[in-house]
Tab-separated table of C-alpha atoms (C1' of nucleotides) in Angstrom:
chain	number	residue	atom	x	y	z
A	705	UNK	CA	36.045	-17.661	-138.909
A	706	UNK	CA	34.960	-17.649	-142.497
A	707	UNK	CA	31.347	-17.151	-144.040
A	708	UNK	CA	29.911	-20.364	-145.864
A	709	UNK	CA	27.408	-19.710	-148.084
A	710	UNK	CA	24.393	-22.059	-148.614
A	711	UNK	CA	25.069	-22.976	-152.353
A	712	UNK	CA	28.691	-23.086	-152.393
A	713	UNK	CA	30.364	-24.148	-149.329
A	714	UNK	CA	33.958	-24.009	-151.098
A	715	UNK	CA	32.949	-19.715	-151.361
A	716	UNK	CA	34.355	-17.461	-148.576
A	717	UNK	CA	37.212	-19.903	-147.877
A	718	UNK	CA	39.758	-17.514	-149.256
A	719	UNK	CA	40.789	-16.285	-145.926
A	720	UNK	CA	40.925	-18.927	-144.218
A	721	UNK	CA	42.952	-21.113	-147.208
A	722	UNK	CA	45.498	-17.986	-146.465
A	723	UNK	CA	45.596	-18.163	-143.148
A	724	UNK	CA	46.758	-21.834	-143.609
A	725	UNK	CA	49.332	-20.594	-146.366
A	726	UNK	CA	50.458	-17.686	-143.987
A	727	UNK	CA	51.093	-20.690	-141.370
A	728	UNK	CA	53.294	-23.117	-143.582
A	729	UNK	CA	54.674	-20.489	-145.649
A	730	UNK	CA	56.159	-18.223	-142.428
A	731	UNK	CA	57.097	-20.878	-140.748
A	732	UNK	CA	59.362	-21.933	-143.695
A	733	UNK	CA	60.471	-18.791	-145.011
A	734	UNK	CA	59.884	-15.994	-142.495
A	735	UNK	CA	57.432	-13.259	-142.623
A	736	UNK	CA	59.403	-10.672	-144.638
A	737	UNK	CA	60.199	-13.158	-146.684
A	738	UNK	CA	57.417	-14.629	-147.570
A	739	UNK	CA	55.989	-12.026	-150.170
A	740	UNK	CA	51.890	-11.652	-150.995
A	741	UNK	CA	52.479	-13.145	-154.232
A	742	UNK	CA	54.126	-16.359	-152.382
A	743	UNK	CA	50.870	-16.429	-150.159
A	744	UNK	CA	48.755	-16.172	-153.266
A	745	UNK	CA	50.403	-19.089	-155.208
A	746	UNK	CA	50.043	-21.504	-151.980
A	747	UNK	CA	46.509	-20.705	-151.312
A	748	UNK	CA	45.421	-20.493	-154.864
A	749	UNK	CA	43.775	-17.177	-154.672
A	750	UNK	CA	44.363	-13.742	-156.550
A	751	UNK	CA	45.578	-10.695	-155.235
A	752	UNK	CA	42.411	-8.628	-155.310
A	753	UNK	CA	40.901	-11.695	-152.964
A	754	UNK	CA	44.092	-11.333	-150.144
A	755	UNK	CA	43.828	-7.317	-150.542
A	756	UNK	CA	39.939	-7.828	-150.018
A	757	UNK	CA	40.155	-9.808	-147.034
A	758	UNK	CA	43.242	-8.135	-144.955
A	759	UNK	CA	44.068	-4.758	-145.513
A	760	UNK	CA	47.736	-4.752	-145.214
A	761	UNK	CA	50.205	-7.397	-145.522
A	762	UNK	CA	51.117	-6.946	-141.631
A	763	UNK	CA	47.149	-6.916	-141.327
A	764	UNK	CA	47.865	-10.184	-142.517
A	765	UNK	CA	50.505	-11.507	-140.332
A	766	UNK	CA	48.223	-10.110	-137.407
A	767	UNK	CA	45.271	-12.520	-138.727
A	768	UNK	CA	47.607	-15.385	-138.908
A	769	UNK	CA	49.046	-14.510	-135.531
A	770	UNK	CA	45.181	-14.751	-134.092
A	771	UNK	CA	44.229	-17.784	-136.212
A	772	UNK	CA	47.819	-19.380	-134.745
A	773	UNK	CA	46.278	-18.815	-131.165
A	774	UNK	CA	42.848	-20.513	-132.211
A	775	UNK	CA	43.783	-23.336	-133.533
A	776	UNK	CA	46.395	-24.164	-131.129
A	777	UNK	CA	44.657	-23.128	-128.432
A	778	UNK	CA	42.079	-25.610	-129.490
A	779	UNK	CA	44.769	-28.107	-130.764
A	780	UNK	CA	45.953	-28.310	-126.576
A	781	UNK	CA	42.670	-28.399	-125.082
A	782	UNK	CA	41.541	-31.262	-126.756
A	783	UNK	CA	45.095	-33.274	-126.343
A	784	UNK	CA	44.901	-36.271	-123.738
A	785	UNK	CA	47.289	-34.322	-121.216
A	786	UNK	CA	44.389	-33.091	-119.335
A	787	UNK	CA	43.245	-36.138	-117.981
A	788	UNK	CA	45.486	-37.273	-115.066
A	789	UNK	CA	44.205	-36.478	-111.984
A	790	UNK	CA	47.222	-35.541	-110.030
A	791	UNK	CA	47.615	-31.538	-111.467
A	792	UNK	CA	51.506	-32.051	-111.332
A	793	UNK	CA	51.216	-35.605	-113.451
A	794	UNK	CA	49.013	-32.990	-115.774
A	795	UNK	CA	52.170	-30.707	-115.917
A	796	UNK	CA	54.331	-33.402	-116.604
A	797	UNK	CA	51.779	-34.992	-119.018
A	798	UNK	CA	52.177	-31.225	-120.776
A	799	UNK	CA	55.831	-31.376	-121.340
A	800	UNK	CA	55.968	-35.308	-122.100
A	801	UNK	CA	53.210	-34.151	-124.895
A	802	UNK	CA	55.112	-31.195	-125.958
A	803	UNK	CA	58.132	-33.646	-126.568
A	804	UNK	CA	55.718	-36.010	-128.573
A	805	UNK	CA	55.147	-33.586	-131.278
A	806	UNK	CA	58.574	-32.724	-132.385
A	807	UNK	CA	58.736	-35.090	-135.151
A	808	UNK	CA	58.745	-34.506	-139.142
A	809	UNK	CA	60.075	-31.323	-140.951
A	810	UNK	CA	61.548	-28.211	-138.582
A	811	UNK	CA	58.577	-26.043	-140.032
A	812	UNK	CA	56.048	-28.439	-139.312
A	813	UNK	CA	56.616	-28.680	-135.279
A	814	UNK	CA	57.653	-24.998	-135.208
A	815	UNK	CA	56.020	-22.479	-133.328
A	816	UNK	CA	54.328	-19.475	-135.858
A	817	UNK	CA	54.388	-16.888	-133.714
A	818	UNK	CA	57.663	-17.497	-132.161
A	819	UNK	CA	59.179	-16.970	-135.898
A	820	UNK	CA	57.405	-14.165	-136.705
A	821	UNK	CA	58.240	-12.401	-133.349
A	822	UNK	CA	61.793	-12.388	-133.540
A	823	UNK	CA	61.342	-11.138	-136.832
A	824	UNK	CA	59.202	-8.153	-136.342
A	825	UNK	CA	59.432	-7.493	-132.775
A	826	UNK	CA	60.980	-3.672	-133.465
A	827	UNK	CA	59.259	-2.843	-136.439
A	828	UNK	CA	55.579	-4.004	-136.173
A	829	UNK	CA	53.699	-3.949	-132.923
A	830	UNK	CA	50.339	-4.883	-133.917
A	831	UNK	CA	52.222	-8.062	-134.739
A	832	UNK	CA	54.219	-8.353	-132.054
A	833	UNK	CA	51.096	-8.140	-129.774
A	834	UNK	CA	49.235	-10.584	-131.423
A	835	UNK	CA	52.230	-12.933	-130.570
A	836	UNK	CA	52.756	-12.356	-127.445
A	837	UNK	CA	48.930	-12.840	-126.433
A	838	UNK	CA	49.494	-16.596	-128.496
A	839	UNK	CA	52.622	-16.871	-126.436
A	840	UNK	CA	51.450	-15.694	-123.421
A	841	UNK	CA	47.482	-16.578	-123.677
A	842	UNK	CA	49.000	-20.216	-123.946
A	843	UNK	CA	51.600	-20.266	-121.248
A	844	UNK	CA	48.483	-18.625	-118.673
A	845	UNK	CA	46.775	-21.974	-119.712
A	846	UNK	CA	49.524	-23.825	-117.713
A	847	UNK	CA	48.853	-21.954	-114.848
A	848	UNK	CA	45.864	-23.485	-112.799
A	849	UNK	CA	47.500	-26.878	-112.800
A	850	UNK	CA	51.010	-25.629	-111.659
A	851	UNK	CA	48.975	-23.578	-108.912
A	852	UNK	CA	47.180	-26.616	-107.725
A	853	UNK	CA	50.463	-29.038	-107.831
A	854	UNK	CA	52.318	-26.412	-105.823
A	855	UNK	CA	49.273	-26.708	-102.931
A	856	UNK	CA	49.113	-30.292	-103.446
A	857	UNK	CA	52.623	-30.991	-103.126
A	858	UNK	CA	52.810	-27.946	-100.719
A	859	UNK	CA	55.681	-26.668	-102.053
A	860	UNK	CA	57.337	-23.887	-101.052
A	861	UNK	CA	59.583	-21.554	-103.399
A	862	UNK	CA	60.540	-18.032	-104.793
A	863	UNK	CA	59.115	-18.693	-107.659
A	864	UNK	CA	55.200	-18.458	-108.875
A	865	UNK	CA	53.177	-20.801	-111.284
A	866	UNK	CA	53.325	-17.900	-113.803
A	867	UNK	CA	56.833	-17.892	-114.103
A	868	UNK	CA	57.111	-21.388	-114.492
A	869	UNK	CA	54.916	-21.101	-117.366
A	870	UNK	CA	56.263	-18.811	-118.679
A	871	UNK	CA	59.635	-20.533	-118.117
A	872	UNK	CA	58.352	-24.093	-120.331
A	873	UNK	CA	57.704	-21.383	-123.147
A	874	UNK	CA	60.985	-20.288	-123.114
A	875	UNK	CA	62.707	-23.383	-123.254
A	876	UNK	CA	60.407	-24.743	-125.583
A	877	UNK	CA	61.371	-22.058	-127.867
A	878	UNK	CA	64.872	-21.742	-127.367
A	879	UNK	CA	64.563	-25.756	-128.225
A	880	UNK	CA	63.551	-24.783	-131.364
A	881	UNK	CA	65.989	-22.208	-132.431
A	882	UNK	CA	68.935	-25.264	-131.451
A	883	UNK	CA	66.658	-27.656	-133.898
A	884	UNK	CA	66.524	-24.973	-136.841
A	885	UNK	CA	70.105	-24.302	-136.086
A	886	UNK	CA	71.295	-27.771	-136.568
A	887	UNK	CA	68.196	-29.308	-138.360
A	888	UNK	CA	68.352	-31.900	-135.683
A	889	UNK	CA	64.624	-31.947	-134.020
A	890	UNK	CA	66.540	-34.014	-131.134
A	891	UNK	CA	68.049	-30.485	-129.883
A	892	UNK	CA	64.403	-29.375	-129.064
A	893	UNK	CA	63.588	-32.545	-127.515
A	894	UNK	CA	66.996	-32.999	-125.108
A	895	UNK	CA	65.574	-29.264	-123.551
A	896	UNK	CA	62.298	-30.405	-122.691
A	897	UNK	CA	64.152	-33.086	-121.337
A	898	UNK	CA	66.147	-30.887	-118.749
A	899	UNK	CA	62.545	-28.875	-118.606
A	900	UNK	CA	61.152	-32.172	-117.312
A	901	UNK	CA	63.925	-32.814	-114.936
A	902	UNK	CA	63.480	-29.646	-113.085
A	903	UNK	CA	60.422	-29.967	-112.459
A	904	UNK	CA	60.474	-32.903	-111.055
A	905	UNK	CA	63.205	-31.644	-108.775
A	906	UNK	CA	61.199	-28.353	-107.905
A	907	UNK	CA	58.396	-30.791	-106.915
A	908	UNK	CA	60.844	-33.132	-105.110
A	909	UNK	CA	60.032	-36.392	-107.156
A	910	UNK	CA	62.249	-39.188	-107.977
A	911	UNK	CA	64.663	-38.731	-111.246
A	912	UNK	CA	62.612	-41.558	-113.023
A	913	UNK	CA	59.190	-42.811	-112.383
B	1364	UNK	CA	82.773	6.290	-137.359
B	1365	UNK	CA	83.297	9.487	-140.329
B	1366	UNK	CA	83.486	8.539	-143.415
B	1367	UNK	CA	86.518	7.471	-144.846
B	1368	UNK	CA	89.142	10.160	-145.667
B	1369	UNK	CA	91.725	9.978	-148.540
B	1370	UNK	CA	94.960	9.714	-146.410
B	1371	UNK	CA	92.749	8.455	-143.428
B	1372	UNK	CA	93.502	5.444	-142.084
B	1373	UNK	CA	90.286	4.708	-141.518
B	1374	UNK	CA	90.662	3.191	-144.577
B	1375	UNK	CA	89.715	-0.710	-145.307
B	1376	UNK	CA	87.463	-0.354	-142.561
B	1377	UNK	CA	84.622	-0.188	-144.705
B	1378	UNK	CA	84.293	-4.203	-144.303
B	1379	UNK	CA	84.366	-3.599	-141.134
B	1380	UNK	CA	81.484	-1.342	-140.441
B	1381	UNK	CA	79.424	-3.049	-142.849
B	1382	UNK	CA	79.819	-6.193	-140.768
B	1383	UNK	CA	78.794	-3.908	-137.375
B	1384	UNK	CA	75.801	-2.104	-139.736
B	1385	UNK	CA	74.836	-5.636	-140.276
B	1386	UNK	CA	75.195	-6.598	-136.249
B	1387	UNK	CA	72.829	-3.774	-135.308
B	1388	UNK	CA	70.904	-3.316	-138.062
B	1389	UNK	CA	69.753	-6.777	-138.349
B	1390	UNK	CA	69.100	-7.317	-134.660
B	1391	UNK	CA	66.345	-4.568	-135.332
B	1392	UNK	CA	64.966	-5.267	-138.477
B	1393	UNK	CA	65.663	-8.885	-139.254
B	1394	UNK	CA	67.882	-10.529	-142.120
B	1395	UNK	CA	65.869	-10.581	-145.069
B	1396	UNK	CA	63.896	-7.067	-143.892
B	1397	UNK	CA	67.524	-5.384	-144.169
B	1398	UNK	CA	68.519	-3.978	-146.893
B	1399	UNK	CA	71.494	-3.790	-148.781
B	1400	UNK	CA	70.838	0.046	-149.147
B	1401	UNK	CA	70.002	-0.093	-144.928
B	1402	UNK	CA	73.701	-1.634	-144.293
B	1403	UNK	CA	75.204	0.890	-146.516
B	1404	UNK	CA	73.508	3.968	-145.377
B	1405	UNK	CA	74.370	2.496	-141.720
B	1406	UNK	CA	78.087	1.608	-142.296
B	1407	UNK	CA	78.275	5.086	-144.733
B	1408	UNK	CA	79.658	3.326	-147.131
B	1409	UNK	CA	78.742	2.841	-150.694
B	1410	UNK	CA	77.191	-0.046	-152.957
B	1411	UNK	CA	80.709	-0.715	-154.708
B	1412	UNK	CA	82.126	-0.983	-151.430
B	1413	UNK	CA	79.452	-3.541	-150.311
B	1414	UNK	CA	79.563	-5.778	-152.824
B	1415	UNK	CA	83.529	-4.888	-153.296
B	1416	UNK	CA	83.652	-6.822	-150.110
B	1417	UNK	CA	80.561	-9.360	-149.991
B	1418	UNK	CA	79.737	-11.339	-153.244
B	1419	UNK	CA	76.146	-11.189	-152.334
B	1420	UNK	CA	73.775	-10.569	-149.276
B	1421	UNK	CA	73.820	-13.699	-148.393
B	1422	UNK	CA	77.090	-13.545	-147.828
B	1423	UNK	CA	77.193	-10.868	-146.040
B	1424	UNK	CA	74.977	-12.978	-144.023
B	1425	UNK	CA	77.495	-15.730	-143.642
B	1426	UNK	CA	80.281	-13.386	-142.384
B	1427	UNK	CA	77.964	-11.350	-139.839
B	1428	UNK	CA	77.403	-14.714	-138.426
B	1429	UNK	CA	81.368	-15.240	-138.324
B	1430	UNK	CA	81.733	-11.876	-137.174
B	1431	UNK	CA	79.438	-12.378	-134.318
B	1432	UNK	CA	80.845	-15.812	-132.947
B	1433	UNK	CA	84.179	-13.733	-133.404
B	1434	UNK	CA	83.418	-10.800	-131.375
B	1435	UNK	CA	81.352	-12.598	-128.647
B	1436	UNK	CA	83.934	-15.136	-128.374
B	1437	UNK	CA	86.704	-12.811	-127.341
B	1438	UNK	CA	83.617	-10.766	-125.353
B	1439	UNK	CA	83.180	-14.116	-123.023
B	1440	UNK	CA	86.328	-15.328	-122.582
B	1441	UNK	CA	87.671	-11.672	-122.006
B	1442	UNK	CA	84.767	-11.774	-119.170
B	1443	UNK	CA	84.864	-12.595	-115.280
B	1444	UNK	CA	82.827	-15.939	-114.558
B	1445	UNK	CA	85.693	-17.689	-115.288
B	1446	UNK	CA	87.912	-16.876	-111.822
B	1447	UNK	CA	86.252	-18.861	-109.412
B	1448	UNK	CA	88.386	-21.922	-108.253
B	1449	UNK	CA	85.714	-24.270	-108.273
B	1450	UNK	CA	84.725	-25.292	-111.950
B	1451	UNK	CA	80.775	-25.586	-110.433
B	1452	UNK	CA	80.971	-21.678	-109.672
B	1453	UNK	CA	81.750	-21.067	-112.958
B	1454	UNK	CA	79.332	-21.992	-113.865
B	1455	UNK	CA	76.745	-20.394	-111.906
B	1456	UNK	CA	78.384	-17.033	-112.418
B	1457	UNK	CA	78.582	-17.586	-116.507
B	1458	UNK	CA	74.954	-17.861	-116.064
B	1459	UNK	CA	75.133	-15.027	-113.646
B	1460	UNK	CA	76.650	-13.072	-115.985
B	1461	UNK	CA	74.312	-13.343	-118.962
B	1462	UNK	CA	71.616	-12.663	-116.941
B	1463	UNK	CA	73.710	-9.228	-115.877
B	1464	UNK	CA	74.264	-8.350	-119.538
B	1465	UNK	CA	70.614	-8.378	-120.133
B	1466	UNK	CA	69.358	-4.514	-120.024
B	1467	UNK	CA	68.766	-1.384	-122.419
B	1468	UNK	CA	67.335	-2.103	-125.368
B	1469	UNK	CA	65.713	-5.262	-126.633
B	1470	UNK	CA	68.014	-5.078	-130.097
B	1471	UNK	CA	71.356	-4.516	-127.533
B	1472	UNK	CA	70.938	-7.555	-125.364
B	1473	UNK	CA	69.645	-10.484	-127.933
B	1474	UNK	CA	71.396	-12.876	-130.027
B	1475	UNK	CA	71.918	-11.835	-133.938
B	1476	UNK	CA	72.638	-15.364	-134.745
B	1477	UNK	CA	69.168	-16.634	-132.682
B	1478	UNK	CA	67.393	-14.142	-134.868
B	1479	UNK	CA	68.773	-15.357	-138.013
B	1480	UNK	CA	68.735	-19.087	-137.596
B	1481	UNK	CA	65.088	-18.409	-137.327
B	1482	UNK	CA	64.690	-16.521	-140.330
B	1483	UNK	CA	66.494	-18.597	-142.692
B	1484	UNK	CA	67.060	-21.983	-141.532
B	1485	UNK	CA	65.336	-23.133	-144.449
B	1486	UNK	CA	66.245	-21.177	-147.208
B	1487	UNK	CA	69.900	-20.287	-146.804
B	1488	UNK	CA	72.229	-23.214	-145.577
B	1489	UNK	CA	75.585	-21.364	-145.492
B	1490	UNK	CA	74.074	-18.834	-143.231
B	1491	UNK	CA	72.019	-21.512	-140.975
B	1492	UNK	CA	75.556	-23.387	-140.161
B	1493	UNK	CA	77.614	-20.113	-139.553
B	1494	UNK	CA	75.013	-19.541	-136.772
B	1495	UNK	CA	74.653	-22.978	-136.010
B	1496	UNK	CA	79.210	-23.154	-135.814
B	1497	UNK	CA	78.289	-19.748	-133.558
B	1498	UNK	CA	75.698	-21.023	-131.090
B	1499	UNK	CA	77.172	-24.694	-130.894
B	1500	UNK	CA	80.415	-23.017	-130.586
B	1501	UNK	CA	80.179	-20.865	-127.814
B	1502	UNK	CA	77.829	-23.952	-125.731
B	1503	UNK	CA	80.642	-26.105	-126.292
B	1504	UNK	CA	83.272	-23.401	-124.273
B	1505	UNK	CA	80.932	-24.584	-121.146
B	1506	UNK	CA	81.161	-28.000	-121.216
B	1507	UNK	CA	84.540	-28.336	-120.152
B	1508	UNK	CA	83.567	-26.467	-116.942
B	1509	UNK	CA	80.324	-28.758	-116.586
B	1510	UNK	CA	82.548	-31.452	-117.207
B	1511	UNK	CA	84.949	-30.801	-114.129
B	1512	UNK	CA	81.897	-30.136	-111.998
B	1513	UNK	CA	80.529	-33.110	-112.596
B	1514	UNK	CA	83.415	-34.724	-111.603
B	1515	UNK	CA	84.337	-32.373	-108.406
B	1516	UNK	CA	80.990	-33.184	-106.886
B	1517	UNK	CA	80.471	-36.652	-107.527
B	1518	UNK	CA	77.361	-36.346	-109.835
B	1519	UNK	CA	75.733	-39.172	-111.790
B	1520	UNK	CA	72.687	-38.604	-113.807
B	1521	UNK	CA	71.782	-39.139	-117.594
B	1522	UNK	CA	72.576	-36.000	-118.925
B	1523	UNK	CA	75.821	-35.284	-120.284
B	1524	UNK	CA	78.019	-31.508	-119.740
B	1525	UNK	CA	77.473	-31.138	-123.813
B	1526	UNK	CA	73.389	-30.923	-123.742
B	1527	UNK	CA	73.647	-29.303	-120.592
B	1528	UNK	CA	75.765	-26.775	-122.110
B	1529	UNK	CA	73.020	-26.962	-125.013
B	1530	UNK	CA	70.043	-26.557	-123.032
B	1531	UNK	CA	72.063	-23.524	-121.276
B	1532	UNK	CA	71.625	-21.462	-124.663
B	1533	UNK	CA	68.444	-22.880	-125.231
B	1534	UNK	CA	67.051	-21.126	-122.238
B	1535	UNK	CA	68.736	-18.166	-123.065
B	1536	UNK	CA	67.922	-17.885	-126.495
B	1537	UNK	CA	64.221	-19.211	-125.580
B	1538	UNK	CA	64.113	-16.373	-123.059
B	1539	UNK	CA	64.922	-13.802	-125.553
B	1540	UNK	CA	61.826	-14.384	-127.776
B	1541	UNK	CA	59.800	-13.774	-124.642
B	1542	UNK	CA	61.540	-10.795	-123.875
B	1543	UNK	CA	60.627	-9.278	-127.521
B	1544	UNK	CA	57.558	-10.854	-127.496
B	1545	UNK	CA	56.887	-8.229	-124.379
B	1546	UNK	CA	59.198	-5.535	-124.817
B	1547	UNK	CA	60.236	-6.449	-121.368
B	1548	UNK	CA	63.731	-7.746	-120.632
B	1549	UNK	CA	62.427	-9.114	-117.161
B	1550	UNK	CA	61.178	-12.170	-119.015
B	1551	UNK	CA	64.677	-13.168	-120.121
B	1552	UNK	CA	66.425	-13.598	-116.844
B	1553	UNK	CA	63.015	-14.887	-115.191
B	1554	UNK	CA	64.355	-17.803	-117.573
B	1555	UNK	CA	67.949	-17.679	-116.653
B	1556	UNK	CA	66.673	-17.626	-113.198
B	1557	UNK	CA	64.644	-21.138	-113.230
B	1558	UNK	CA	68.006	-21.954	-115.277
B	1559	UNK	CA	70.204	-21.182	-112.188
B	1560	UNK	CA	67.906	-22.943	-109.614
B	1561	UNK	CA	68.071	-25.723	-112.020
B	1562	UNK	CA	71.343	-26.183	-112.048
B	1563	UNK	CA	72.335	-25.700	-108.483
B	1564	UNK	CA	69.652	-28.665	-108.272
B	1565	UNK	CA	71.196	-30.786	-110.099
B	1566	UNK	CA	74.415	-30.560	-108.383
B	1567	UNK	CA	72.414	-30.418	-104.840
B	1568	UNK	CA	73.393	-27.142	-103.381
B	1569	UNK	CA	70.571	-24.953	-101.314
B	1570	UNK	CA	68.239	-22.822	-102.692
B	1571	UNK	CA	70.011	-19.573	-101.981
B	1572	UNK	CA	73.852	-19.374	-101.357
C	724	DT	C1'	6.528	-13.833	-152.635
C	725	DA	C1'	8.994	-10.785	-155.456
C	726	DC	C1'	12.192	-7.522	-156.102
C	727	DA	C1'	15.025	-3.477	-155.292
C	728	DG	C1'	19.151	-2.179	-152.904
C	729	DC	C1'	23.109	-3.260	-150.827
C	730	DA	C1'	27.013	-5.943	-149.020
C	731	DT	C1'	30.286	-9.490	-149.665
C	732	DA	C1'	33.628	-12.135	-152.208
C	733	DC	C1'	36.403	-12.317	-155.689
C	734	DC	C1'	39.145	-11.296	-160.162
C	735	DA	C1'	42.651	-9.331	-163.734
C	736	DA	C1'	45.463	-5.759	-164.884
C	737	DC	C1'	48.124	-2.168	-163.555
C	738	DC	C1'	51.482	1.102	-160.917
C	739	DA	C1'	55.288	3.287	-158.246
C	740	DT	C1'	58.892	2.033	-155.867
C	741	DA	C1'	62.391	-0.814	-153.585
C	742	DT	C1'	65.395	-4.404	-154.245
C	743	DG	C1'	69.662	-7.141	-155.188
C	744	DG	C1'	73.004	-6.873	-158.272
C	745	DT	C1'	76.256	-5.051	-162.200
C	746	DA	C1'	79.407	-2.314	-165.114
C	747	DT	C1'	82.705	0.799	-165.038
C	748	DG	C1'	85.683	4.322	-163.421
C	749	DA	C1'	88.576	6.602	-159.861
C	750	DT	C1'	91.886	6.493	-155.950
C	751	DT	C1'	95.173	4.638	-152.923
C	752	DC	C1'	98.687	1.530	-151.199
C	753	DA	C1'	102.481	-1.956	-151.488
D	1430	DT	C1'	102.626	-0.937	-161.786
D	1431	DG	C1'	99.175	-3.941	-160.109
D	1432	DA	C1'	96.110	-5.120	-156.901
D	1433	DA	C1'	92.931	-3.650	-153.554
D	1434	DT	C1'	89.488	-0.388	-152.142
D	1435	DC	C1'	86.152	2.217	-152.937
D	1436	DA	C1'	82.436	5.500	-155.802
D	1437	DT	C1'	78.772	6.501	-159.379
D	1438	DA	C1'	75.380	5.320	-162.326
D	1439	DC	C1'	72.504	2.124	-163.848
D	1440	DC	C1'	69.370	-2.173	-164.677
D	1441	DA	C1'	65.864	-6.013	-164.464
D	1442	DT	C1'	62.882	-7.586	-161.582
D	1443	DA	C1'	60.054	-8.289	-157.443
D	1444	DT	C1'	57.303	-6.109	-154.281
D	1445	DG	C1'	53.233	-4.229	-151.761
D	1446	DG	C1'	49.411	-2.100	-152.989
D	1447	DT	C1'	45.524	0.036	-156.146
D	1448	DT	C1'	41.909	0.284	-159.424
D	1449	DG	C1'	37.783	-0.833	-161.647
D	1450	DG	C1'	34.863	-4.270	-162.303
D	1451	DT	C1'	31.774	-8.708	-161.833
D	1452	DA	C1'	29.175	-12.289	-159.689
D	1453	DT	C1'	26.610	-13.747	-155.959
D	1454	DG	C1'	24.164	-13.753	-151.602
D	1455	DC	C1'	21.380	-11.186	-148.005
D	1456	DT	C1'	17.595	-8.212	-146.365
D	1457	DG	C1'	13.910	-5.194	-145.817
D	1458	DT	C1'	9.598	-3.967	-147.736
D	1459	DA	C1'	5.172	-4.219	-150.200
DNA sequence: TACAGCATACCAACCATATGGTATGATTCA
DNA sequence: TGAATCATACCATATGGTTGGTATGCTGTA
């Protein structure tokens, strides 16, 4: 995180204010396509400041990549799906939340990393790692509470909690390629949908509550 | 693939190989990271030719899309998942099949038009719907298939064949950014497979064949 | 407490190159 | 012959990145 200074708190926020640009700008334009200059303008800070602070522009993208994981990561642990106590009505409370938030502009609901990996996937791995551990990192989050609903419901399949994880990633972002494809934010949601469905079938509960 | 001769008749392919350039080279690089000099060093073909054939990029762009719905198009229907009898194990073995045709190299399996939707969906509208017409094209050659199986085994539940069919490329494409997220193709048909066991769910056959 | 010495944060101007695109000429085919 | 298909040379600009410099805060020491 960034270093306040006593005097003037607004000081050192350079970094962060283009970590936020790096976020809404990406996610609208792409990372290639989003030049320094672009990120400069939207967070309203010179290019000897964004040179100071990341090294490279693809140091850059790797900074946003971590900040992505942060503030998501901290975004989902404080969201109210954690609070059932049944851990499969916590799974279900996941996607059901998931769904919630696909509202507004494509680039607001949007996944950062997701963009940027398709992007640079072949041509910059220090990016391309940072994704995947946002990706990943957040999908292994899922994990205890699909590992307790599949003892509590003693379930019984060829299939682990980490691949079902893994799995609600997946359709989560292939929901959101549909939804940039046809600027209709009601593709993403109709996959969770399905996503839900299954689920509830791999658990063997009833179609509708 | 030599470069065009005098008498050859290679000649007027030069639109052509620009358009495959454009397949491969933008499945490795991304859209906006490829550039005009890239696709004509790739197709061996000069900038005269390029934009003898393409007005701009962009619409280069437009017509790789085109290209790509083209080619796959005659690529699926040309392939075998559609022989079985009964509509239902068509199904199965389309999705059988795309998890086949996932191997080699990250760049050979994925979807060009996935990639670019991602990258441009908000700056370049012509190329957005090509992919869009591309994706939404080739989900809507399952639904007639979904349709009949729905109807051969008696199923009622509130999902239609259409976002079935959606949520089929959904996966797929979803399963894809995991897969370059990783470098590991095993993370695409992980998805394909929770895909499959979804599906035969839904239309209440076993577990395993 | 005072102050030297250093580190951090930031700025404005500049540079070499890559980029998309153009103007024009040559060659081939129908 | 006229249109289509290329090739060569070129241009204006955008791009990532560099340079040299300033202002301010932090820290160890006497």
């Amino acid at each position: 995180m960034s270093r306040p200074t006593k005097q003037s708190p607004e000081r050192g926020s350079a970094r962060t204010r283009l970590l936020e640009a790096a976020r809404d700008t990406i996610r609208q334009k792409g990372f290639t396509a989003t030049s320094v200059d672009d990120l400069c303008d939207a967070a309203q800070v010179t290019k000897g400041a964004f040179f100071h602070h990341f090294k490279t522009k693809q140091a850059l993208g790797v900074a946003a990549a971590q900040h992505w994981a942060e503030t998501t990561g901290a975004f989902f642990a404080d969201a109210p799906y954690h609070t059932p106590d049944d851990p499969l009505d916590r799974v279900l409370a996941y996607l059901a939340f998931r769904r919630e938030i696909i509202a507004g502009e494509t680039a607001e609901f949007t996944c950062l990393v997701g963009t940027m990996t398709q992007e640079v996937h072949n041509t910059s791995p220090d990016i391309t790692s940072a994704c995947a551990d946002s990706i990943f990192g957040h999908a292994a989050t899922l994990e205890p509470d699909i590992a307790a609903a599949i003892v509590a419901h003693d379930i019984r399949g060829d299939w682990t909690a980490e691949s079902l994880a893994r799995h609600m990633q997946a359709v989560i972002q292939g929901g959101f390629i549909l939804a940039k494809a046809s600027g209709n934010p009601e593709m993403a949601r109709e996959s969770i949908d399905h996503l839900i469905r299954y689920v509830r079938q791999l658990f063997n509960i009833g179609e509708t509550p």
